Coordinates of C-alpha atoms and ligand atoms in Angstrom, one line a residue:
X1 CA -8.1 -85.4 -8.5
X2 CA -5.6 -87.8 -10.2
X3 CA -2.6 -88.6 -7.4
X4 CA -0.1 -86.4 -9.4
X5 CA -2.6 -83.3 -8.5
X6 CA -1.7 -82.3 -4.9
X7 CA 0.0 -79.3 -4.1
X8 CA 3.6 -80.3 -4.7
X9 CA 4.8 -78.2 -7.4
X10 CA 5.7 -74.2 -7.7
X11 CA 2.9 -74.3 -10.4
X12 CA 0.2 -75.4 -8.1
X13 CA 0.7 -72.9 -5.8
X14 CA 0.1 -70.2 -9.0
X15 CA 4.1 -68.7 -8.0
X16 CA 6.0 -67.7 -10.7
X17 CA 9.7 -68.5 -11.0
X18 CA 11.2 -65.7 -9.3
X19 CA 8.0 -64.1 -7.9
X20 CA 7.7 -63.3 -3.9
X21 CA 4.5 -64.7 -4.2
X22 CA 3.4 -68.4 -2.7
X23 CA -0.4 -67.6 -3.5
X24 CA -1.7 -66.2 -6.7
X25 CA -4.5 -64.7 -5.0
X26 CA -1.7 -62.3 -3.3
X27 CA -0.2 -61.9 -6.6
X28 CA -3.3 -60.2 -8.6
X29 CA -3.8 -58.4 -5.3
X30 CA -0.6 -56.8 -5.9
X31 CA -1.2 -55.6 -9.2
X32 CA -4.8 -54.2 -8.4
X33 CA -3.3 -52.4 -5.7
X34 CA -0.8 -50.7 -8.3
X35 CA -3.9 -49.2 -10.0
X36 CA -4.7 -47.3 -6.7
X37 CA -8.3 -48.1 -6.9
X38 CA -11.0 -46.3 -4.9
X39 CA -12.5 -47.9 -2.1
X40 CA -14.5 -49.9 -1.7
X41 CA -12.7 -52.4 -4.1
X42 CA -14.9 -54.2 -6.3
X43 CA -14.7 -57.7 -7.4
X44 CA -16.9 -59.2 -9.8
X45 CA -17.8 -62.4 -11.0
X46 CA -21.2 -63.3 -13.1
X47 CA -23.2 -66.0 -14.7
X48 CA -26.4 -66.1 -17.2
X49 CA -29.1 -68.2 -15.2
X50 CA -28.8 -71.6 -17.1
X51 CA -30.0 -75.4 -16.1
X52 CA -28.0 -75.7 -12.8
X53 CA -25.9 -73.3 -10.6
X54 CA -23.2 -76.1 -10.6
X55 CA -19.9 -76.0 -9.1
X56 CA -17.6 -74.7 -11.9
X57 CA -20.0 -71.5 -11.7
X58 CA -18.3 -71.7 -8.1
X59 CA -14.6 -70.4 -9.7
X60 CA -16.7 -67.2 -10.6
X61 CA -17.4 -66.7 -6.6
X62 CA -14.8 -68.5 -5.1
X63 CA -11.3 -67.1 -7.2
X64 CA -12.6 -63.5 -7.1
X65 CA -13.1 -64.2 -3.1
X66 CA -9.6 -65.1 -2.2
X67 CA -8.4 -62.1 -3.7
X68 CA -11.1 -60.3 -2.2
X69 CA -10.2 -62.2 1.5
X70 CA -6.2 -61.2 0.6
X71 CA -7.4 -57.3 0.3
X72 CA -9.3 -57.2 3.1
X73 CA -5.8 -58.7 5.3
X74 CA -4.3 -55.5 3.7
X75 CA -6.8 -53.3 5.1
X76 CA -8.9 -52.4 1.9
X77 CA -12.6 -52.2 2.1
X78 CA -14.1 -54.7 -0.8
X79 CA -17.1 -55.5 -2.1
X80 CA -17.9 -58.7 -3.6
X81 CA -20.7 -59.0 -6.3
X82 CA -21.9 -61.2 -8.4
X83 CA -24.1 -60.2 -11.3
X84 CA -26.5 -62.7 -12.6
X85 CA -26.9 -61.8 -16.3
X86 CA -30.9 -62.4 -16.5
X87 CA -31.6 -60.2 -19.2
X88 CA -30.5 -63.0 -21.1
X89 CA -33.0 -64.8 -23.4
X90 CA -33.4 -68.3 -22.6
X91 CA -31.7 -69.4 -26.0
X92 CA -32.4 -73.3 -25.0
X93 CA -34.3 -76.0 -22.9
X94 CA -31.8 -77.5 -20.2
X95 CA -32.0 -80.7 -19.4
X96 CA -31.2 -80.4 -15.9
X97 CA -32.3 -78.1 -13.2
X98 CA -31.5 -77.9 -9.3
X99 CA -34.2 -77.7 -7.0
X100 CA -34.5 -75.2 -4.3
X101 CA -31.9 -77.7 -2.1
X102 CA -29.6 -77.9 -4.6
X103 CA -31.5 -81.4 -5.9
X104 CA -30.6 -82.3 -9.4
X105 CA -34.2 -82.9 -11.0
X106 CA -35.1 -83.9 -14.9
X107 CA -37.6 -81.9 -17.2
X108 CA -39.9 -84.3 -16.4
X109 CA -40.3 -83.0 -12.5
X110 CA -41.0 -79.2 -13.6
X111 CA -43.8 -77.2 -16.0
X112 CA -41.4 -77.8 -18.9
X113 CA -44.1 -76.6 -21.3
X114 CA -44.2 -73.0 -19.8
X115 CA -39.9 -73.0 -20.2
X116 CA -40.7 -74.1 -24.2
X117 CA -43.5 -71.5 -24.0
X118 CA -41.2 -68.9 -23.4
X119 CA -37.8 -69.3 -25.6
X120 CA -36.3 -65.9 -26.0
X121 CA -37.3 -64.3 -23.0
X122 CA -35.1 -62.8 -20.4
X123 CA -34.9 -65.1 -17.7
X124 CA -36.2 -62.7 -14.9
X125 CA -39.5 -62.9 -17.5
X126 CA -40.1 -66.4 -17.2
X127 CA -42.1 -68.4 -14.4
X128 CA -39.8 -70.4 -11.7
X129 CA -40.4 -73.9 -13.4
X130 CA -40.4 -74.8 -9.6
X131 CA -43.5 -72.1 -8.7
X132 CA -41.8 -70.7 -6.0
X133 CA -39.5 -67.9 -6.8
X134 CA -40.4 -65.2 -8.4
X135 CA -39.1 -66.3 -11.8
X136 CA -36.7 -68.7 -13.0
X137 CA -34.0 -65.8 -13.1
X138 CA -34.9 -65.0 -8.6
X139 CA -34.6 -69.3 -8.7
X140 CA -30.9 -70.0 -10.0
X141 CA -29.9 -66.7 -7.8
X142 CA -31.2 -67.6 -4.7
X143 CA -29.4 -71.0 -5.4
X144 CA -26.2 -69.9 -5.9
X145 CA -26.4 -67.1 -2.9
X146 CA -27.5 -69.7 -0.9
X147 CA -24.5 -71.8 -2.2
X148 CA -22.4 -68.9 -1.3
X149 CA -23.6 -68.7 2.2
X150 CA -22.6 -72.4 2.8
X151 CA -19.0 -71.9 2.0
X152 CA -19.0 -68.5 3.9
X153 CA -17.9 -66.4 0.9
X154 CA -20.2 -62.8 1.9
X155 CA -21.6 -62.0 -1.8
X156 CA -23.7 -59.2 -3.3
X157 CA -26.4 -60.5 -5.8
X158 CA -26.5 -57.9 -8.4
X159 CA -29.4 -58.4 -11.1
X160 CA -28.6 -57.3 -14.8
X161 CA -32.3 -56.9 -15.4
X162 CA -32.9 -54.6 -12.2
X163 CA -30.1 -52.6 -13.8
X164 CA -31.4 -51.9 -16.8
X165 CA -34.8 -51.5 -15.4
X166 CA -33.5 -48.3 -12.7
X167 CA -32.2 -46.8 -15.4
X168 CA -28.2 -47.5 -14.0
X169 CA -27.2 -48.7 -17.4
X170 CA -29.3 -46.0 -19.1
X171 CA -26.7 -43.6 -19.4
X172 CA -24.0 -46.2 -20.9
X173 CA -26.4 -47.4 -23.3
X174 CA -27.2 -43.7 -24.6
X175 CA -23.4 -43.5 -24.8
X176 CA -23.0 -46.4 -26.9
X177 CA -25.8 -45.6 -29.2
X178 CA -24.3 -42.0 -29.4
X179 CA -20.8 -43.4 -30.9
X180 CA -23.3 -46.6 -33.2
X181 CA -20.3 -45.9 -35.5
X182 CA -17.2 -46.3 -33.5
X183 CA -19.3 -49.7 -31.4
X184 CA -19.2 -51.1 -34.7
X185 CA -15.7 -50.5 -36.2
X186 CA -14.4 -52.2 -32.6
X187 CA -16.7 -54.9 -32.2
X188 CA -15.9 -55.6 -35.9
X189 CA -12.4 -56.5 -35.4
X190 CA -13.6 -59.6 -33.4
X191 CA -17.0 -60.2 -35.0
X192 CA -17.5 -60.6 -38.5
X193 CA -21.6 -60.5 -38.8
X194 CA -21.0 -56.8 -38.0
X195 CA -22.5 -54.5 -40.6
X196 CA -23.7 -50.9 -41.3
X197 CA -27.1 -51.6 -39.7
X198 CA -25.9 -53.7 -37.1
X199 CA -27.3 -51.8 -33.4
X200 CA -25.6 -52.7 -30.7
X201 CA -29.0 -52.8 -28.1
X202 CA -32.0 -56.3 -28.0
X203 CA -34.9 -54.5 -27.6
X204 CA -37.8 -56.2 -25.5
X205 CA -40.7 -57.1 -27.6
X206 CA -43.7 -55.4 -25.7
X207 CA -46.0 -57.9 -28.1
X208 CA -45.2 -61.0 -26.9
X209 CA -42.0 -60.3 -24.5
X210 CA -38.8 -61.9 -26.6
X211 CA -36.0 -59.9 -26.8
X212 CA -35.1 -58.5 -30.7
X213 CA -32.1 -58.4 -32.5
X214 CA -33.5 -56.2 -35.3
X215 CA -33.5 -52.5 -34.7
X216 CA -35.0 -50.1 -37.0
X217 CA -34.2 -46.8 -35.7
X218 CA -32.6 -44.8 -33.3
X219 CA -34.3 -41.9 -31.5
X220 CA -31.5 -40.8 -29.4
X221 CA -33.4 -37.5 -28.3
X222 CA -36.8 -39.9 -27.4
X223 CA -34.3 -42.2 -25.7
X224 CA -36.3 -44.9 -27.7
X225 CA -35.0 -47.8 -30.6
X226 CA -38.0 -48.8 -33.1
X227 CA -37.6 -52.6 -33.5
X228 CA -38.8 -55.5 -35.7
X229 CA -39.5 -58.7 -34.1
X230 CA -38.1 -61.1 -36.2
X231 CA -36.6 -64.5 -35.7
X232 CA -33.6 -64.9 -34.0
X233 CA -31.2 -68.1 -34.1
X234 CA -29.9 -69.9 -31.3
X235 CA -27.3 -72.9 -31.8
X236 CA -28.4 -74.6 -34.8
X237 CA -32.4 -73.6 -33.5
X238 CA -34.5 -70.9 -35.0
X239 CA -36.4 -68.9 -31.9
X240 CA -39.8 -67.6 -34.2
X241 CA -40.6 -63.9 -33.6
X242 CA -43.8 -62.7 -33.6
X243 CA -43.4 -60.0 -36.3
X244 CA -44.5 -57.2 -33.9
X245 CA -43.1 -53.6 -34.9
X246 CA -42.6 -51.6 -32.1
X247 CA -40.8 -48.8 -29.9
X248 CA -38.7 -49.2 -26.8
X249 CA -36.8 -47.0 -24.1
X250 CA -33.5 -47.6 -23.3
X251 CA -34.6 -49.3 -20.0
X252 CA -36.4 -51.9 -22.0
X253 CA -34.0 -54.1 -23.6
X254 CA -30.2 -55.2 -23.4
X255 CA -26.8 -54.3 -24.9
X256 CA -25.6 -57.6 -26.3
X257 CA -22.6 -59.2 -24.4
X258 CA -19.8 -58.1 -25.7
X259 CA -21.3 -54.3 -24.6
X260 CA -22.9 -55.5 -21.7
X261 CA -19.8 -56.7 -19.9
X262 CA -17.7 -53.7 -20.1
X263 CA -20.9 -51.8 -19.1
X264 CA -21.1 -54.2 -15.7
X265 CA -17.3 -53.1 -14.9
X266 CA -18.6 -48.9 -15.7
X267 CA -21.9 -48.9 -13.4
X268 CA -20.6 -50.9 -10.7
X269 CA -17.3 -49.9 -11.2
X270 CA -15.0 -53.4 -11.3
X271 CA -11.2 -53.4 -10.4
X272 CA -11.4 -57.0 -10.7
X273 CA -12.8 -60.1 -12.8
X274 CA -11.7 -63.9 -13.0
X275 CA -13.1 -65.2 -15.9
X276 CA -12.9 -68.9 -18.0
X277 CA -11.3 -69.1 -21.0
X278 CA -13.5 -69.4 -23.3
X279 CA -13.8 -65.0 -22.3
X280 CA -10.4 -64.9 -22.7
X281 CA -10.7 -65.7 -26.3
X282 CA -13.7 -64.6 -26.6
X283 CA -15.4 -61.6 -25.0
X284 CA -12.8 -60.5 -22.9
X285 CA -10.0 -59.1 -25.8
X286 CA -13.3 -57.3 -27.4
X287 CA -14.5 -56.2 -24.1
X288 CA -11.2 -54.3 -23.1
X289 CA -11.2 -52.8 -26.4
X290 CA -15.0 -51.4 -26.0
X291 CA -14.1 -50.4 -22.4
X292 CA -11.3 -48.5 -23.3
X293 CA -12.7 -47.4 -27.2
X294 CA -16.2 -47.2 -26.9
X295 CA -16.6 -46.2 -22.8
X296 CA -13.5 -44.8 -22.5
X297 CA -13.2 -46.4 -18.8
X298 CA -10.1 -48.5 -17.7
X299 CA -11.1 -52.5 -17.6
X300 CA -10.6 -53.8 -14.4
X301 CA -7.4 -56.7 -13.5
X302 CA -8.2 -59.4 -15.7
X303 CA -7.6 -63.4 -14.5
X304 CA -8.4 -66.3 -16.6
X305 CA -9.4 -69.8 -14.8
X306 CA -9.0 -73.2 -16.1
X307 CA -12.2 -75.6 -16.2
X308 CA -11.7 -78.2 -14.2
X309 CA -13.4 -81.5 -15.7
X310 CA -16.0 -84.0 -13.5
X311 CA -15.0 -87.3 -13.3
X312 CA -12.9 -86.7 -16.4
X313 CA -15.8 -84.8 -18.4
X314 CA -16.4 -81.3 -19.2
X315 CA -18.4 -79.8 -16.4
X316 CA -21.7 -79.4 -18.7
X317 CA -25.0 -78.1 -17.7
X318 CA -27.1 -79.2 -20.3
X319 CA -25.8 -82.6 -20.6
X320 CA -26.2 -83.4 -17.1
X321 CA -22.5 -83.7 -16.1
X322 CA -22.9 -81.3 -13.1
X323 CA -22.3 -81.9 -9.5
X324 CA -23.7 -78.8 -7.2
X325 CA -22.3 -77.1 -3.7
X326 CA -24.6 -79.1 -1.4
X327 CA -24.3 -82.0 -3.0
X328 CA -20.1 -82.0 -3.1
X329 CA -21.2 -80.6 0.6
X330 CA -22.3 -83.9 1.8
X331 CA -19.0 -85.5 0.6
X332 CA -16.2 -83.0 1.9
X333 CA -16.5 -80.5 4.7
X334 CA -16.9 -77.0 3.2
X335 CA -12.6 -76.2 3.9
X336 CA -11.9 -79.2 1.6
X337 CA -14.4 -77.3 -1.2
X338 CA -12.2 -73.8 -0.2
X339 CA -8.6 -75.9 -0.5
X340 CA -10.0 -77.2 -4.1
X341 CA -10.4 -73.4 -5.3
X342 CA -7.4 -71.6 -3.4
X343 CA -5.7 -74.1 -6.1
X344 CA -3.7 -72.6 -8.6
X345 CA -6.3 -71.3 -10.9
X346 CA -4.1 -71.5 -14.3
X347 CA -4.0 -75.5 -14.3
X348 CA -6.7 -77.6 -15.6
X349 CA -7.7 -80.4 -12.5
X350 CA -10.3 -82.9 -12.5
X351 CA -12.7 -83.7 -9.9
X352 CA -13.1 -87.4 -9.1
X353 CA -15.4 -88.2 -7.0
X354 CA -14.1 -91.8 -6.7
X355 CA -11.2 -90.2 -5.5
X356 CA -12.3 -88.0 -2.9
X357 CA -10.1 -89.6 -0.2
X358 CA -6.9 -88.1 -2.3
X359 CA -8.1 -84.9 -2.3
X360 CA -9.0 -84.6 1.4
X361 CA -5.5 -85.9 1.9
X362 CA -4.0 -83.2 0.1
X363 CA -5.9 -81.2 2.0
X364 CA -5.1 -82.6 5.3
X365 CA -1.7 -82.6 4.1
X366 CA -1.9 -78.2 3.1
X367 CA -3.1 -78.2 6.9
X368 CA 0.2 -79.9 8.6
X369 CA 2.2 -78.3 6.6
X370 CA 0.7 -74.7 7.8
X371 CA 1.4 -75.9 11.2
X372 CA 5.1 -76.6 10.0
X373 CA 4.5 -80.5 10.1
X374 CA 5.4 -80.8 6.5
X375 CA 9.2 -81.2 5.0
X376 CA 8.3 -79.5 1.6
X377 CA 9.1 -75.4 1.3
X378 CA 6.9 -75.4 -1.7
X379 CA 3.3 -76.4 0.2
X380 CA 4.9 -74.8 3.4
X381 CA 5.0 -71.2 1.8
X382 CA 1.5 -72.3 0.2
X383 CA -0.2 -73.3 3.4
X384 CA 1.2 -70.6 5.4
X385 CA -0.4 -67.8 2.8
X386 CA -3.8 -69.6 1.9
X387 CA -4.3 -71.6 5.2
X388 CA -6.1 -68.7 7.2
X389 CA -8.9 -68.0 4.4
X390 CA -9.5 -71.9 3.7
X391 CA -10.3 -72.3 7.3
X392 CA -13.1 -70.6 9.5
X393 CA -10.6 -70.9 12.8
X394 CA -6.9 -71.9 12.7
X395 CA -6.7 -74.0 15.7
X396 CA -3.9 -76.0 16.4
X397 CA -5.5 -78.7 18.0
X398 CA -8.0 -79.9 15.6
X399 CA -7.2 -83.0 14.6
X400 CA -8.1 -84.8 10.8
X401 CA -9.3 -88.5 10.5
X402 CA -7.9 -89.6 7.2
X403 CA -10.7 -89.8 4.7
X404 CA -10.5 -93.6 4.1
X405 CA -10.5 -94.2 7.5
X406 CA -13.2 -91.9 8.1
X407 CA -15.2 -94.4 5.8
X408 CA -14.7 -97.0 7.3
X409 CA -15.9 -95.2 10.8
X410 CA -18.7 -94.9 8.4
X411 CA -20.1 -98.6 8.3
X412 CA -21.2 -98.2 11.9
X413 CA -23.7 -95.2 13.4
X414 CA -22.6 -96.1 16.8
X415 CA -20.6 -92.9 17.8
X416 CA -19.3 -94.3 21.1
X417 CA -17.7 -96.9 18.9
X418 CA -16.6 -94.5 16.2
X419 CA -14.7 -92.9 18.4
X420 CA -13.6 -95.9 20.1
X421 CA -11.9 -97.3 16.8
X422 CA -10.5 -93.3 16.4
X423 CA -8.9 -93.9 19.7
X424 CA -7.0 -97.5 19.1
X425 CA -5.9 -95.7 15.7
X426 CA -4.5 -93.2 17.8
X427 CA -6.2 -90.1 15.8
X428 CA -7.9 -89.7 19.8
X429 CA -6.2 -89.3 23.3
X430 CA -7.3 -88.6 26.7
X431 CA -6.1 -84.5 25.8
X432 CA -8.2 -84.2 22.1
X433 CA -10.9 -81.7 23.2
X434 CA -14.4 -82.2 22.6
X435 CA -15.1 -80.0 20.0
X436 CA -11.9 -81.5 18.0
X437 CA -13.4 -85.1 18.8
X438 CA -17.1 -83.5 17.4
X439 CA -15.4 -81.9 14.4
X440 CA -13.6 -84.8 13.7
X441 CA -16.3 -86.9 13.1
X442 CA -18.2 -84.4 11.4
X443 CA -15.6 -86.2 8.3
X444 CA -17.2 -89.7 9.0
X445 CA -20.8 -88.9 7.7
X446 CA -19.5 -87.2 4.4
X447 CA -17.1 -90.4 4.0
X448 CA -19.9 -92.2 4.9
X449 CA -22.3 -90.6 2.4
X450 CA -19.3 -90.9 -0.1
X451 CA -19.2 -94.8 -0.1
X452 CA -22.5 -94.9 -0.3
X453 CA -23.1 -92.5 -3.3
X454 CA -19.5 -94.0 -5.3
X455 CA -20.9 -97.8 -4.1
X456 CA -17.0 -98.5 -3.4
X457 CA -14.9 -100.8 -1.2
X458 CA -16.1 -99.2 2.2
X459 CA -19.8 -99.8 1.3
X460 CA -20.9 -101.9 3.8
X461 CA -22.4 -101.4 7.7
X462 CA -21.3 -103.5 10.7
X463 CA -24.4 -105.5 11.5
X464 CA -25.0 -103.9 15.5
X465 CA -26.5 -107.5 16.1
X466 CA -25.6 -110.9 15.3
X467 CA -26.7 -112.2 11.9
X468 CA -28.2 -115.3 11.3
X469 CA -25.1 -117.3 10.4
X470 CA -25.1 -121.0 9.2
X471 CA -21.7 -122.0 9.5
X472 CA -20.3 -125.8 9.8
X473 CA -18.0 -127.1 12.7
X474 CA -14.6 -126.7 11.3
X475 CA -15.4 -123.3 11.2
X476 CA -16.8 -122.6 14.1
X477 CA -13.4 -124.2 15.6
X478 CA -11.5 -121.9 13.3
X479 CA -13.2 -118.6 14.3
X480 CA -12.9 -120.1 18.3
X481 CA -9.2 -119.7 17.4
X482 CA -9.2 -116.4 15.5
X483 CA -11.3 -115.0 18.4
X484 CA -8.7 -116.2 21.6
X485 CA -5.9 -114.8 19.0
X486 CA -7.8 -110.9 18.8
X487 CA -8.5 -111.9 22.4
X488 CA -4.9 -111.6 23.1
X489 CA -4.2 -108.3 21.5
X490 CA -2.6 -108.1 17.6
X491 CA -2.9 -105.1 15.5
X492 CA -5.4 -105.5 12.1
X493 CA -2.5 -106.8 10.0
X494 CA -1.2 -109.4 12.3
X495 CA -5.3 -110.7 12.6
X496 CA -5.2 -110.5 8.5
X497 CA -2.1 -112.6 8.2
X498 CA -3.9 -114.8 11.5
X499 CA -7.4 -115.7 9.3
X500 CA -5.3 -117.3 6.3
X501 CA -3.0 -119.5 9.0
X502 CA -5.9 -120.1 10.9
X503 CA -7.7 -121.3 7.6
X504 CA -5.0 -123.4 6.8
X505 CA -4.4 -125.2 10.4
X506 CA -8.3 -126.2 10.2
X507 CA -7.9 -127.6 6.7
X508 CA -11.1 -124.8 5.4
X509 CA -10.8 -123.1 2.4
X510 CA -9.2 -120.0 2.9
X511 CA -12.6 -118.0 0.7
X512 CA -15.0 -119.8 3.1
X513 CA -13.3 -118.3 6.1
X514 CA -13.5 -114.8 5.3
X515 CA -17.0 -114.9 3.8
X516 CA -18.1 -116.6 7.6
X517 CA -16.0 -113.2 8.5
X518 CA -18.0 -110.9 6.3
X519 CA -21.2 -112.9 7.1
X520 CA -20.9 -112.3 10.9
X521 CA -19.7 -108.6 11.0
X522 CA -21.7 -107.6 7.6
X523 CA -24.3 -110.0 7.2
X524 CA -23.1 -110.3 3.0
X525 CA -20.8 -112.6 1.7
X526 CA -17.9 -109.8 0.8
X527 CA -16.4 -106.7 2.0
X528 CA -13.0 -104.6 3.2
X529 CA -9.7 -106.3 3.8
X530 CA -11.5 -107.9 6.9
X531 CA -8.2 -108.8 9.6
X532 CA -7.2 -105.0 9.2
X533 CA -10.8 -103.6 9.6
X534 CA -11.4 -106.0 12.6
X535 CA -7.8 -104.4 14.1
X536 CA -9.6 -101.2 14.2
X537 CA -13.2 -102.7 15.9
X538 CA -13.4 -102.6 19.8
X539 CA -11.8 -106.0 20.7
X540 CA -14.6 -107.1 22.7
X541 CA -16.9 -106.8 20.3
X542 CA -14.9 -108.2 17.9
X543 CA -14.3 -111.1 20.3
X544 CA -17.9 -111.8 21.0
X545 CA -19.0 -111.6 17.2
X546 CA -16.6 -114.3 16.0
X547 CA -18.2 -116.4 18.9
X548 CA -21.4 -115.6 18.0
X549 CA -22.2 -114.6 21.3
X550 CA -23.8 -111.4 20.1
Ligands
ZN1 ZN1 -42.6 -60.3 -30.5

């Protein structure tokens, strides 16, 4: 998040100029509502398994769940599902794959020589590279369920392959092969390799388990396709068939994409789909014409999402630019990750992790202004719409330790003395309930974890016992002095201003001084603007340090 990014702007809070709406999730409620659907509403989001479930899959669970969350306020019955499209053929050897915690590993860590083995086969087909799902497809499921779970979003894991092999897409595939003519005159408007033999159904090779793109014949009275198995391409990459002809039931194979998505909405009978934009140009204009054309059902409330970028990169699975759920969950608490998505979805964002701390203060900032505590009608409207599905409890009295600050809680695991610093910053009183005090600091590890992981200006821990400290006698005068001048009460800027004067009166170079300072409190010769972090240290403690006395 750049610091133009918060929430400050009509346009980030998805309202259009003259809409009622402060929240866009309310806003494609509305319109699904106009449709009358039957209950339960069904939402739908969907991903093919690929080298990690990594957060921008998250805008596939998390956009369709606000609107889900909005419907449910309204009284609807919904249900949430996401489809994991593991029919797919693995077209291509990731480089990166998430462990069952959500651990970012390399090839080198798995079997990749059963993945090479098994190019072109549907993911539920081939082995969990880890050995302990059931196949690689049950793997990146049970990751992103579990994912799901962590941010509280209740979602139905619907497998594309377990479709097709109950015979629930049967009767749409049957259908399509019925009208072979019409499937090609629409999906040839938006794809030109389309030609008189072209079938729209991939065919499982029962010879050495690829799926086929080569279809000889149609049998539609056998319910079987005859098939070739011939090579297929994948990016710039030939995947070899193995020349197999064979015959295959309807149950035993896919429908390529572009069928197979407006066969998803049919079965399970979708009212509404967020997608990214590459669908919008893409598979989403040829998908509502083959739902309406070819099916002859109504496609359900379209959205389209922006990516958002990492660190100023395309999110990117293969090339490693990924960051998962429970890894971003060790940095922010799981509303922060909820705040990020209730985001207007239309505009592009970045995540930067190096600037955390701005977005947890936008976030922190959302949360005052729901309580009325902000002077901004924009967030205000914003906050008092999305507020309630962001949080697990609205409860006046929590209270938020700013991020930064949090961090610097961080460089000591003494919580009496977390909470002590909390208190002279004023974030705790006498009144601040335990559980706000417990929640609270619940911030400090994840800031915590964050300077560790970004290696930034709050990196450092407060040595709990006094270093080994060589320091000369002008110094040890000076730090006498700085110690009677904390002793006597100064906030952290009035003790930063103190070290340079007190440098100066003892005729020590003013660099010395501080890195005696760092020395004591961090046993290394740098660290944080050291008078203001001292201000927000116990005084006795800080007292005692610069006199070495423990
Ligand atoms: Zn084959």
């Amino acid at each position: 998040m750049n610091d133009t990014d918060g929430p400050r702007s009509e346009s980030e809070t998805g309202s259009e100029a003259g809409s009622q709406h402060d929240f866009w999730a309310a806003a494609v409620a509305d319109e699904i509502e106009t449709r009358n659907p039957e209950e339960p509403i069904v939402i739908k989001g969907g991903v093919s398994p690929s080298g990690v479930a990594h957060l921008g899959n998250f805008n596939e669970i998390m956009r369709g769940y606000f609107v889900a969350e909005v419907l449910r306020s309204r009284g609807h019955e919904v249900r949430q599902v996401f489809t994991s499209d593991d029919r797919d053929p693995l077209r291509k050897l990731p480089r990166k794959l998430a462990d069952a915690e959500g651990t970012i590993v390399g090839l080198g860590d798995v079997d990749a020589g059963a993945l090479g083995r098994n190019l072109g086969t549907p993911y539920t087909d081939i082995p969990d590279p880890f050995g302990e799902s059931e196949s690689y497809a049950a793997h990146f499921a049970s990751l992103l369920k579990a994912d799901a779970d962590r941010l509280g979003v209740p979602v139905e894991m619907v497998s594309n392959t377990e479709l097709y092999e109950d015979g629930t897409f049967e009767p749409v595939v049957e259908h399509v092969l019925e009208r072979v003519a019409t499937a090609r005159e629409v999906l040839g408007k938006y794809q030109s390799k389309v030609d008189g033999d072209y079938v729209p159904f991939n065919p499982i090779c029962s010879n050495c388990g690829k799926i086929t793109e080569t279809v000889t014949g149609v049998d539609l009275d056998a319910g079987t396709v005859d098939y070739v198995c011939t090579d297929m391409t994948a990016g710039g990459d030939t995947i070899e068939g193995c020349g197999f002809e064979g015959t295959a039931t309807f149950r035993e194979g896919k429908l390529p994409w572009r069928f197979e998505w407006p066969a998803q909405w049919q079965v399970l009978g979708v009212d509404f789909e967020p997608f990214g934009k590459d669908h919008a140009e893409g598979s989403w204009p040829s998908g509502r014409d083959i739902a309406e054309n070819v099916l002859g059902i109504e496609p359900p409330v379209p959205m389209t999402y922006e990516w958002f970028t990492l660190n100023g990169e395309a999110l990117s699975s293969s090339s490693g630019n990924v960051v998962t759920v429970p890894e971003i969950l060790e940095l922010l608490e799981p509303a922060v990750l909820r705040y990020f998505f209730a985001l207007n979805p239309r505009r592009a964002r970045d995540l930067d992790l190096s600037r955390l701390d701005q977005l947890v203060d936008d976030f922190d900032r959302f949360e005052r202004a729901y309580f009325g505590d902000v002077d901004d009608e924009s967030i205000t409207a914003f906050a008092k719409r999305a507020y309630p599905y962001v949080v697990d409890d609205v409860r006046a009295e929590r209270i938020r330790l700013p991020y930064t600050f949090a961090a610097v809680l961080g460089m000591t695991d003494d919580r009496e003395l977390r909470i002590e610093m909390a208190r002279n910053e004023g974030y705790v009183d006498d009144d601040t309930p335990e559980w706000a005090v417990e929640a609270a600091l619940n911030r400090v590890d994840r800031a915590r974890a964050w300077a560790e992981r970004m290696d930034n200006a709050y990196n450092y821990r407060i040595q709990e016992t006094l270093p080994e400290v060589d320091v000369d006698d002008d110094v040890v005068a000076a730090l006498e002095d700085l110690a009677a001048f904390v002793a006597a009460g100064h906030d952290g800027e009035a003790i930063q201003g103190e070290m340079y004067e007190t440098a100066r009166r003892h005729g020590i170079e003013v660099g010395d001084f501080f890195e005696a300072g760092y020395l004591l409190f961090f046993d290394q010769p740098q660290g944080p603007r050291l008078g203001e972090f001292l201000g927000e240290l116990d005084t006795e403690f800080v007292v005692r340090r610069l006199r070495r006395e423990g």
